[in-house]
XYZ file of C-alpha atoms in Angstrom:
462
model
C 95.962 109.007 93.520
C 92.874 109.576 91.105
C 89.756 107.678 93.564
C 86.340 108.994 92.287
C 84.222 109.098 95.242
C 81.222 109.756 97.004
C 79.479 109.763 100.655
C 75.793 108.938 101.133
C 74.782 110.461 104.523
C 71.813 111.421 105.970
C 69.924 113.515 108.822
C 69.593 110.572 111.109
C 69.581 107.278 111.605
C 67.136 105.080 110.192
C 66.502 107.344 106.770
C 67.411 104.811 104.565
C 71.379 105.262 103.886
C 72.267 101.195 103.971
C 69.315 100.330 101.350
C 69.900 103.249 99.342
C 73.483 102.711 99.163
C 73.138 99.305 98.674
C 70.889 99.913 95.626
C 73.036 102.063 94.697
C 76.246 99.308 94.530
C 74.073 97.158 92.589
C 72.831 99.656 90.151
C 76.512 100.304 89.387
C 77.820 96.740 89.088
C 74.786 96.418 86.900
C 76.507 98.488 84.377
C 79.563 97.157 84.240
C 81.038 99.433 86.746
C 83.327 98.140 89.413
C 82.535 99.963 93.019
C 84.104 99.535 95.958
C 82.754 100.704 99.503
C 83.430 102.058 102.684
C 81.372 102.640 106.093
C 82.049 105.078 108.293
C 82.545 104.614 112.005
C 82.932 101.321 113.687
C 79.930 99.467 112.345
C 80.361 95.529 111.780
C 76.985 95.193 109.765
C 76.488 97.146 107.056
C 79.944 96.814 105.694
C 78.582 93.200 105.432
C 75.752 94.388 103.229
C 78.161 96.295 100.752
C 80.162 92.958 100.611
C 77.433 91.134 99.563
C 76.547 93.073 96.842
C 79.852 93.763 95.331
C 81.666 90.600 96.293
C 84.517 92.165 97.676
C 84.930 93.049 101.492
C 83.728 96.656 102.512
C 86.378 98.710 104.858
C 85.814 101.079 107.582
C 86.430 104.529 107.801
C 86.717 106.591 111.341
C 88.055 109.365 112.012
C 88.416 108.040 115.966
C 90.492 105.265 115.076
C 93.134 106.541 112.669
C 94.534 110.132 111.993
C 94.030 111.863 108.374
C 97.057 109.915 106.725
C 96.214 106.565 107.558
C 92.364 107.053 106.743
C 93.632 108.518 103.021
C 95.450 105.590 102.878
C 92.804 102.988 103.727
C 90.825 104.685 101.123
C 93.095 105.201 97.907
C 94.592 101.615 98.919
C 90.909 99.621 98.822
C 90.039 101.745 96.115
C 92.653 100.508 93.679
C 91.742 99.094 90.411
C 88.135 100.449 90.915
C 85.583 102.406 89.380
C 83.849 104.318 92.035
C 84.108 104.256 96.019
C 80.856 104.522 97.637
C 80.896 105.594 101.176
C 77.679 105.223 103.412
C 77.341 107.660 106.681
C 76.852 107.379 109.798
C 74.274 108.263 112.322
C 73.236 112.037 111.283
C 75.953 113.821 108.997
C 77.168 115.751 111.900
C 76.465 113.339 114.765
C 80.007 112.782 116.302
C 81.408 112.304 119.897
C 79.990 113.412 122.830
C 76.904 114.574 121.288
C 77.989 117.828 119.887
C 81.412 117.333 118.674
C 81.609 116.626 115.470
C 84.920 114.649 115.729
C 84.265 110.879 114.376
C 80.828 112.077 112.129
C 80.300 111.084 108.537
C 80.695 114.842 108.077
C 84.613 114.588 109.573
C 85.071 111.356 107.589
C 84.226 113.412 104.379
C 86.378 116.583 105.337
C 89.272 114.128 105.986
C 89.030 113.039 102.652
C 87.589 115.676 100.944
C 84.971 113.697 99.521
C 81.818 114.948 98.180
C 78.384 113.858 99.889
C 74.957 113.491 98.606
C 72.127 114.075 101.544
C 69.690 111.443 101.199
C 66.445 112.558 103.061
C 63.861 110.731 104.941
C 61.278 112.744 103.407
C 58.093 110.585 104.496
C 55.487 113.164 106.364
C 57.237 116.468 104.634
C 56.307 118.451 101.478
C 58.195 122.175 101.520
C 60.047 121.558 104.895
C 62.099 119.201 103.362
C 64.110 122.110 101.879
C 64.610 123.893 105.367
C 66.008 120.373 106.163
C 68.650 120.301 103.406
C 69.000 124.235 103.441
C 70.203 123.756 107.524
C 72.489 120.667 106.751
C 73.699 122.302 103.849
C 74.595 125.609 105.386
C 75.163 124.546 109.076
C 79.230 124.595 108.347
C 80.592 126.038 105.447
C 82.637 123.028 104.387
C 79.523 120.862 104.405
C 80.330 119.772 101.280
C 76.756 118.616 100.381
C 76.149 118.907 96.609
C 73.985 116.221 96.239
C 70.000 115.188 97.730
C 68.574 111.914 97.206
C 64.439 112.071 98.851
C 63.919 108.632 100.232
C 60.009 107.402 100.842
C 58.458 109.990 98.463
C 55.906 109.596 95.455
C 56.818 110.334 91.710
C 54.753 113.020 91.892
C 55.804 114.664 95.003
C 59.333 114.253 93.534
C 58.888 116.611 91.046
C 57.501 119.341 93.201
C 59.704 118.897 95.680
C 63.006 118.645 93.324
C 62.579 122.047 91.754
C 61.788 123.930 94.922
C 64.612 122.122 96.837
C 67.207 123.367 94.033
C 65.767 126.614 93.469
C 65.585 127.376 97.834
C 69.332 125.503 98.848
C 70.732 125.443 95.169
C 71.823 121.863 95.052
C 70.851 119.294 92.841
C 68.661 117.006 93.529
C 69.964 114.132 91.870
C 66.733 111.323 92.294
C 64.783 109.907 94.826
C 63.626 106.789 96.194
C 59.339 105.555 96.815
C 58.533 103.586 99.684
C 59.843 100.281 99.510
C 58.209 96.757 101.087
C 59.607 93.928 99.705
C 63.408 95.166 100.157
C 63.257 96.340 103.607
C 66.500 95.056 105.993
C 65.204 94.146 109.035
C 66.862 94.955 112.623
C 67.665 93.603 116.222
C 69.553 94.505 119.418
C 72.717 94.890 117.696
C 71.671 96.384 114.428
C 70.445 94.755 110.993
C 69.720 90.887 110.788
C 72.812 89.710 108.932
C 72.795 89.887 105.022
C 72.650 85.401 104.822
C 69.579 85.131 107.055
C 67.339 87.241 104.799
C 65.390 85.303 102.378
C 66.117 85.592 98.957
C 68.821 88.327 99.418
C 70.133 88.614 95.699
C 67.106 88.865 94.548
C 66.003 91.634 96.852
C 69.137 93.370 95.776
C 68.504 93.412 91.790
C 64.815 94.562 92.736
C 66.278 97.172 94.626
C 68.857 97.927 92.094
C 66.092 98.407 89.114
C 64.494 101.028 91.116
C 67.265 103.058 91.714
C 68.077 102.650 87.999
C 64.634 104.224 87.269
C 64.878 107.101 90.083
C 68.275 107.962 90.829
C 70.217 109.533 87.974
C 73.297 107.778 88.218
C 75.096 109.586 86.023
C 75.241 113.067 87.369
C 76.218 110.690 90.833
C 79.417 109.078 88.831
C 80.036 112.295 87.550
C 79.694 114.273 91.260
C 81.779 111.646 92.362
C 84.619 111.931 89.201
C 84.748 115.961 90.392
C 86.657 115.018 93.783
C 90.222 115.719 94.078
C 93.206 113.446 94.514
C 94.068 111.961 97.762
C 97.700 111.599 98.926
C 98.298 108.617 100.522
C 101.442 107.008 101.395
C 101.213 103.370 103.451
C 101.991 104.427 107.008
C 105.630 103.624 108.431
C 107.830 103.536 111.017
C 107.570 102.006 114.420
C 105.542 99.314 115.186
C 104.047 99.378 111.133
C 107.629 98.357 110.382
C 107.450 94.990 111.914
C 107.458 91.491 110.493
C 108.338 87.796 111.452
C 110.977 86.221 110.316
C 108.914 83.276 108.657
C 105.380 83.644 108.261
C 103.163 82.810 111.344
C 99.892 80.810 110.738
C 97.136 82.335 112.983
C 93.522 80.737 113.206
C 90.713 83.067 112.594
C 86.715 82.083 114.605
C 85.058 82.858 110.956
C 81.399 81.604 110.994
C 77.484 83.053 111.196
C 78.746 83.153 115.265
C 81.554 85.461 114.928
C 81.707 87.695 112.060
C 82.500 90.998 113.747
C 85.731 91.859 112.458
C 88.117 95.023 110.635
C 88.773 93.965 107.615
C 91.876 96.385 107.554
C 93.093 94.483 110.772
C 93.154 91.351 109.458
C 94.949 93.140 106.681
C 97.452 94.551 108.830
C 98.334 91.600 110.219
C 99.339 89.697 106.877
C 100.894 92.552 106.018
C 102.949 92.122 109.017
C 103.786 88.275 108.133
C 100.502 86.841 109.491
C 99.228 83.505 107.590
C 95.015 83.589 108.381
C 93.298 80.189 108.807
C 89.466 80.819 109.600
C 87.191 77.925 111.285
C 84.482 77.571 112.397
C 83.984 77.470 116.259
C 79.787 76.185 115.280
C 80.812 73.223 112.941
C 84.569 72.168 113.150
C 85.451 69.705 115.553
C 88.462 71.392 116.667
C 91.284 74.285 115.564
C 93.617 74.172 112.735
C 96.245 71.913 112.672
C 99.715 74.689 113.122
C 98.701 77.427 114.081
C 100.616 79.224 116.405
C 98.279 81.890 117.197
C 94.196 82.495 117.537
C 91.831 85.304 117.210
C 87.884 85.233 118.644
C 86.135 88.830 117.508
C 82.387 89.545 117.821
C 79.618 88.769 116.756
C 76.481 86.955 117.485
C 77.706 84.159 119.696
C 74.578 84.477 121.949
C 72.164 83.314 119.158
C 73.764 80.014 118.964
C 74.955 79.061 122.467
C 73.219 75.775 121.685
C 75.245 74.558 118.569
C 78.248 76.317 120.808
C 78.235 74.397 123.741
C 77.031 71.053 122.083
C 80.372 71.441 119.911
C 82.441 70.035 122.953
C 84.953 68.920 120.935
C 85.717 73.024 119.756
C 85.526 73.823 123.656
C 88.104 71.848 124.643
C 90.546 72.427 121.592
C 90.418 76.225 122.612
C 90.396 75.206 126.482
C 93.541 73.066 126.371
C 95.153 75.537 123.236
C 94.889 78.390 125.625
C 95.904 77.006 128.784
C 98.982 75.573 126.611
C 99.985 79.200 126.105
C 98.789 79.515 122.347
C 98.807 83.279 121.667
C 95.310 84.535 121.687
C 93.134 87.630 121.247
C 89.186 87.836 122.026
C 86.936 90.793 121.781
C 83.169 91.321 122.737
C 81.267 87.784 121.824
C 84.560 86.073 121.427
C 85.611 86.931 124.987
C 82.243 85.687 126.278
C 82.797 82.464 124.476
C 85.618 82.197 127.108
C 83.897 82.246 129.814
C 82.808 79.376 132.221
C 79.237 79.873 131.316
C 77.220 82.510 128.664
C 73.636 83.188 128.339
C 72.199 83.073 125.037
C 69.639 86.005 123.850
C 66.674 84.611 126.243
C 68.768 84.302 129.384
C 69.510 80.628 129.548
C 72.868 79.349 130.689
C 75.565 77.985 128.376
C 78.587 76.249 128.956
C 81.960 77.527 127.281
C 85.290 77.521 126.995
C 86.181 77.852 130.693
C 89.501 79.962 130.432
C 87.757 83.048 131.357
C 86.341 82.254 135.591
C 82.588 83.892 135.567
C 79.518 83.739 133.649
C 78.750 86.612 131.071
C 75.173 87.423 130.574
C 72.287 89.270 128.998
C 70.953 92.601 130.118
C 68.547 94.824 129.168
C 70.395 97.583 127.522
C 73.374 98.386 126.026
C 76.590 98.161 128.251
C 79.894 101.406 128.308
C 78.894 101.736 124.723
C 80.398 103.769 122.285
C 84.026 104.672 121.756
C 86.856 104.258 124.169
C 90.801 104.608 124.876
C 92.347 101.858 126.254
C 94.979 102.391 128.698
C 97.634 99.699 130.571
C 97.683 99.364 134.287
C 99.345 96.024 134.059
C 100.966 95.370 131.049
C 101.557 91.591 130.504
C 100.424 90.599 127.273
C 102.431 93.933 125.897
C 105.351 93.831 127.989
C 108.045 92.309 125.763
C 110.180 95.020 123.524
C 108.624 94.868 119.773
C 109.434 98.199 118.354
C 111.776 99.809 120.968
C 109.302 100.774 123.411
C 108.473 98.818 126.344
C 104.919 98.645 127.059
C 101.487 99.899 124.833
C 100.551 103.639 124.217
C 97.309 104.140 124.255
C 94.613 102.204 121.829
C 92.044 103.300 120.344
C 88.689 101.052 120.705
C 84.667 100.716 120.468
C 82.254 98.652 122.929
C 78.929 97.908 121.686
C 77.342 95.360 123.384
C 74.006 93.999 125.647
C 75.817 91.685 127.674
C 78.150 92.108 131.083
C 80.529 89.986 132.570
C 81.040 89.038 136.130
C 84.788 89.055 135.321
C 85.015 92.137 132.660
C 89.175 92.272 134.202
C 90.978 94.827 135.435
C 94.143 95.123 133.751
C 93.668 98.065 131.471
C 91.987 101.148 132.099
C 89.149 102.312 129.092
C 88.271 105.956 129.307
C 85.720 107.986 127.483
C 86.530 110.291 124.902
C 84.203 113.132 126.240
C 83.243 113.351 130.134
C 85.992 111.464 131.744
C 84.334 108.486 132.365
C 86.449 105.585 132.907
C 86.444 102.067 134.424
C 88.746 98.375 134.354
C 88.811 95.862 131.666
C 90.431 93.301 129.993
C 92.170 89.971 130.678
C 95.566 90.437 129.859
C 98.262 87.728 130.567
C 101.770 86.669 128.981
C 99.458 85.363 126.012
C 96.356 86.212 126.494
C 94.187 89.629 125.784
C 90.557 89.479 126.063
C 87.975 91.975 127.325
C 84.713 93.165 125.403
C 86.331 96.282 123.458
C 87.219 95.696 120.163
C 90.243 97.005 119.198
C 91.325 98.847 115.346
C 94.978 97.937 114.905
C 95.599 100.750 112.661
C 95.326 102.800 115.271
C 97.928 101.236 117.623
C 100.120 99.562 115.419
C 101.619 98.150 118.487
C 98.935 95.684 119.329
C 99.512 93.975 115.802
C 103.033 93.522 116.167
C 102.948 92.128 119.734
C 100.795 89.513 119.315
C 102.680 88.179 115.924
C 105.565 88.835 118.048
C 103.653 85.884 120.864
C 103.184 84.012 118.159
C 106.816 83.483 116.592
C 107.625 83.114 120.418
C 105.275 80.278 120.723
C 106.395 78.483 117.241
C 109.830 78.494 118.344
């Protein structure tokens, strides 16, 4: 399959990658173009950014979660019927596990798919340097694949010095730049950027940013980088557990809301492809859960910044309470599995009540909590234990924990173990119809997990 396509990465966080690329989107749908666009690694934010500017949902792309096949086929399937697929980076280029490795980097996500990458360059504070910088990304593995620089924070004037001693030192084209922005800045917080609907006057922002990308980037010799990459062979994974469906399609209620909004596109994906019927509510506003559903999901998100309208929606509570405790199929992750609990702090420390099927009270601390990636292992395998695809039980599953809260019931029945240094310790809730813990889980990359909950769920209809 024919996907033109490109990868905006960077040295480091915070150099600009999100705006640019963002800018970027715009400046293409401007022209009539129709982009689609990708983040790599297991971000929930700035996918959301993409989404608002091109109106369709952005995907994820990680090289932890899925092998080589499946992450060609996540990108030539999304990128159907579109013009350009725009990938942002993550982190540095070559930042991967473990610190060193460069397993799970924008710069593995772009060998996988052998996609090529412009730098973009933080270039605030440098004049000639700034070509030592792309000179040691470019040339630090021979498959770099860097054929692109885009100087972010720099002057018109600077520009032009800098572009023609950057392509005559490296020999890559420098392909525009970006000045220091003010008035289209995305502002952050504990878990990343504020979300795209609380910033003021977002569209608007987002054409602004749009015209000056028009003006500095040229976009054409970016289409036309991104029109040189080869074809990607990508067949829809099967066998085992990807072979699954109901019988009869199985309604399942989604938490979809400005409180939980953390989710995988691609799982929710995998799940309809698997017979699934989503109904999102709201667990803020609605007074209770959809009428006929015979399953529920609770993801992440930002439950802690309103515990107020959460625990004053009583009616919501006890729906979930009384859904739950009837044996309705359910899966929570991260801020969905402290919506569970007894009690949860909000951002400042103060109590809330919540649901009350999870005994303990989860609560704020001061940094971040067995962050990073993980591989979840059974000790007790409950929720899992029925035969869905001919094997009893769940292989391993691949997950991510990012998160500033604890629990003083985090669970116990699965093991989650580092990637890199062995580290391990117990999570998760798991029962005959229940799995909740704070990883969140990518179902392409356990198969297994999708099927056995749908599986719950036809069990429950019946």
């Amino acid at each position: 399959m024919k996907v033109p396509r490109i990868l905006l990465a960077a040295g480091a966080s915070g150099s600009g990658k999100t705006l640019i690329t963002c800018g970027i989107l715009q400046a293409l749908i401007n022209r009539g173009l129709k982009p689609c666009s990708f983040k790599c690694g297991p971000d929930y934010i700035d996918p959301m950014f993409h989404s608002k500017v091109i109106g369709a949902k952005s995907r994820n792309l990680d090289t932890f979660f899925a092998d080589g096949d499946i992450l060609r086929y996540i990108l030539a399937d999304n990128s159907r019927d579109c013009d350009i697929a725009v990938i942002e980076g993550v982190m540095g280029y070559y930042d991967g596990l473990g610190g060193i490795s460069q397993r799970a980097s924008a710069y593995d996500v772009a060998r996988t798919t052998d996609t090529p990458v412009v730098l973009i360059v933080n270039a605030k504070g440098m004049s000639g340097s700034a070509a030592a910088f792309v000179k040691g990304f470019r040339d630090y593995k021979e498959d770099s694949n860097i054929q692109g620089v885009i100087l972010n924070q720099v002057s018109p004037m600077l520009y032009k010095t800098l572009k023609g001693h950057i392509e005559e030192v490296c020999g890559v084209k420098v392909i525009g730049y970006l000045p220091r922005v003010t008035d289209c800045l995305l502002e952050s917080r504990h878990l990343g950027l504020v979300m795209p609907d609380e910033i003021q006057n977002i569209r608007e922002k987002l054409q602004a940013l749009a015209e000056i990308v028009e003006e500095t980037v040229n976009l054409e010799a970016l289409i036309e980088l991104a029109e040189s990459a080869g074809d990607i062979d990508a067949a829809e994974p099967r066998g085992g557990a990807f072979d699954f469906h109901t019988a009869e399609p199985v309604r399942i209620a989604l938490a979809r809301d400005e409180a939980f909004c953390f989710m995988y596109e691609d799982n929710l994906r995998l799940l309809q492809k698997m017979g699934a019927e989503i109904v999102e509510f709201s667990p803020v506003r609605d007074a209770e859960l959809p009428e006929g559903v015979s399953g529920l999901i609770l993801y992440g998100g930002y439950p802690e910044l309103y515990a107020d309208e959460i625990e004053k929606n009583v009616s919501m509570r006890s729906s979930i309470r009384e859904a739950i405790e009837g044996g309705l199929p359910t899966l929570a992750e991260c801020g969905g599995f402290m919506y569970l609990h007894e009690s949860m702090e909000d951002n400042e420390g103060n109590a809330h009540d919540g649901v009350g099927v999870i005994e303990g009270k989860a609560f704020r601390t001061p940094k971040l909590n067995r962050f990073g990636y993980v591989t979840l292992g059974e000790n007790d395998g409950a929720f899992f234990s029925e035969d869905v695809v001919g094997e009893v039980g769940l292989m391993p599953v691949p997950a991510h924990e990012f998160h500033y809260f604890d629990s003083t019931s985090n669970g116990d029945t699965m093991t989650a173990r580092k990637p890199v240094g062995g580290r391990s310790w117990k999570c998760m809730h798991q029962t005959e119809t229940m799995l909740a813990g704070f990883p969140h889980l990518y179902y392409y990359g356990n198969s297994q997990v999708a099927a056995a909950f749908l599986r719950k769920c036809e069990n429950y209809e019946k």
